[in-house]
Amino acid sequence: MKDIKENKTVKQLIDKLEKQKMLTKDEWVQVFTGWTEDDRGYAAQKARQISEAVFGKKVYIRGIVEFSNVCRNDCYYCGIRCSNSNANRYRLTDEEILSCCDEGYGYGFRTFVLQSGEDIKAFSPERVAEIVRRIKKAHPDCAVTLSLGELERDALVLLKQAGVDRYLLRHETANKEHYRKLHPEDMSFEHRMKCLETIKELGYQTGAGMMIGSPYQTAQCLADDMVFLGSFKPHMIGIGPFLPHKDTPFRDEPKGDYELTLFVLSLCRIMLPRVLLPATTALGTIRPNGREQGVLSGANVIMPNLSPTEVRKKYMLYDGKICTEDQSSECRLCVQARMKRIGYEVEISRGDYK
Ligand code: 5AD
Ligand code: FES
């Protein structure tokens, strides 16, 4: 018997995504198994049109302060996993964190992203809340974003009350079997997803996201990610290529595919036109102009590093991370120049989800 079902081409599926803002899981699998460079260009062009219509030729900037690389978790992909005894652990003091923000304010940052490993022992929710109150007091016109990993509901309530605006927690993979291959037994897919739900329910502008090309990721996994993102509708999506770290079990695994990363960025922009979509540091690490290409593929946020130069090399999630020798002022200027070169401008505002 001949199969009479007409399969849509990838371009037709991209058109459908643009109109209906969703695809079925099977359609996503078809996209991720059948796409070509030509399809990627098609998606990038649409994505760029959409982001220019929504945001103009502007990118928002967020200053990231990586305040502790101590982590209780042991994710197989991550360079600051607890069992990496080669990692040189550090914690910034409250004063150091505040002075990074003060410095950043002077460079025009109006969002500060406080990021760390899961270091609850030293950075209790109460302590972080106090830091946030101090930042907000010094800079009432700024947004504060946290990226501290999984927290319990009461901690999230406390931090929201302290004035936190946004929370980033990449889901890492929406496929449970895949999640199990990236994380040890004591981490739970359900807990992570529950945590994301709570974050959104409490009124945070919420960020999810995943790596592209993490070990064992298949077209099915990516399809699950896109179905999840399409229904969860996060306000932000952090996407970058997987990059191996020499002191992890995934040291010999191949990097994620650069072009596929750009393609997924474009698909996210087409599916969720107003989503805040960073051109990530990992994207800038896999290619010298990766972040520029990310913006040209639909990204509209860049997150330069605001951490003290002395600790930057210690916050190594993957090998080769860019900006570890630079000063915050250099990254700020660098990003501005990079954007200008592709005809984009850095926007000085909080850049809330609207
Ligand atoms: N390669 C790329 N991204 C990574 N992350 C962690 N380790 C790696 C790696 N080896 C990402 C994870 C995490 C975010 C802070 O960094 O997605 O959520
Ligand atoms: Fe840090 Fe370019 S952004 S040096």
Coordinates of C-alpha atoms and ligand atoms in Angstrom, one line a residue, residues 291 304 312 323 326 330-331 334-335 338, ligand 2:
R291 CA 26.0 36.2 19.6
P304 CA 27.5 40.5 29.5
R312 CA 35.5 34.7 36.1
C323 CA 35.1 37.0 28.6
D326 CA 38.0 40.8 30.6
E330 CA 35.3 45.9 28.4
C331 CA 32.4 43.5 28.0
C334 CA 32.5 45.0 23.3
V335 CA 28.8 44.1 23.2
R338 CA 29.3 44.0 18.2
Ligands
FES2 FE1 33.1 40.2 27.2 FE2 33.1 40.8 24.5 S1 31.5 40.6 25.8 S2 34.8 40.7 25.9

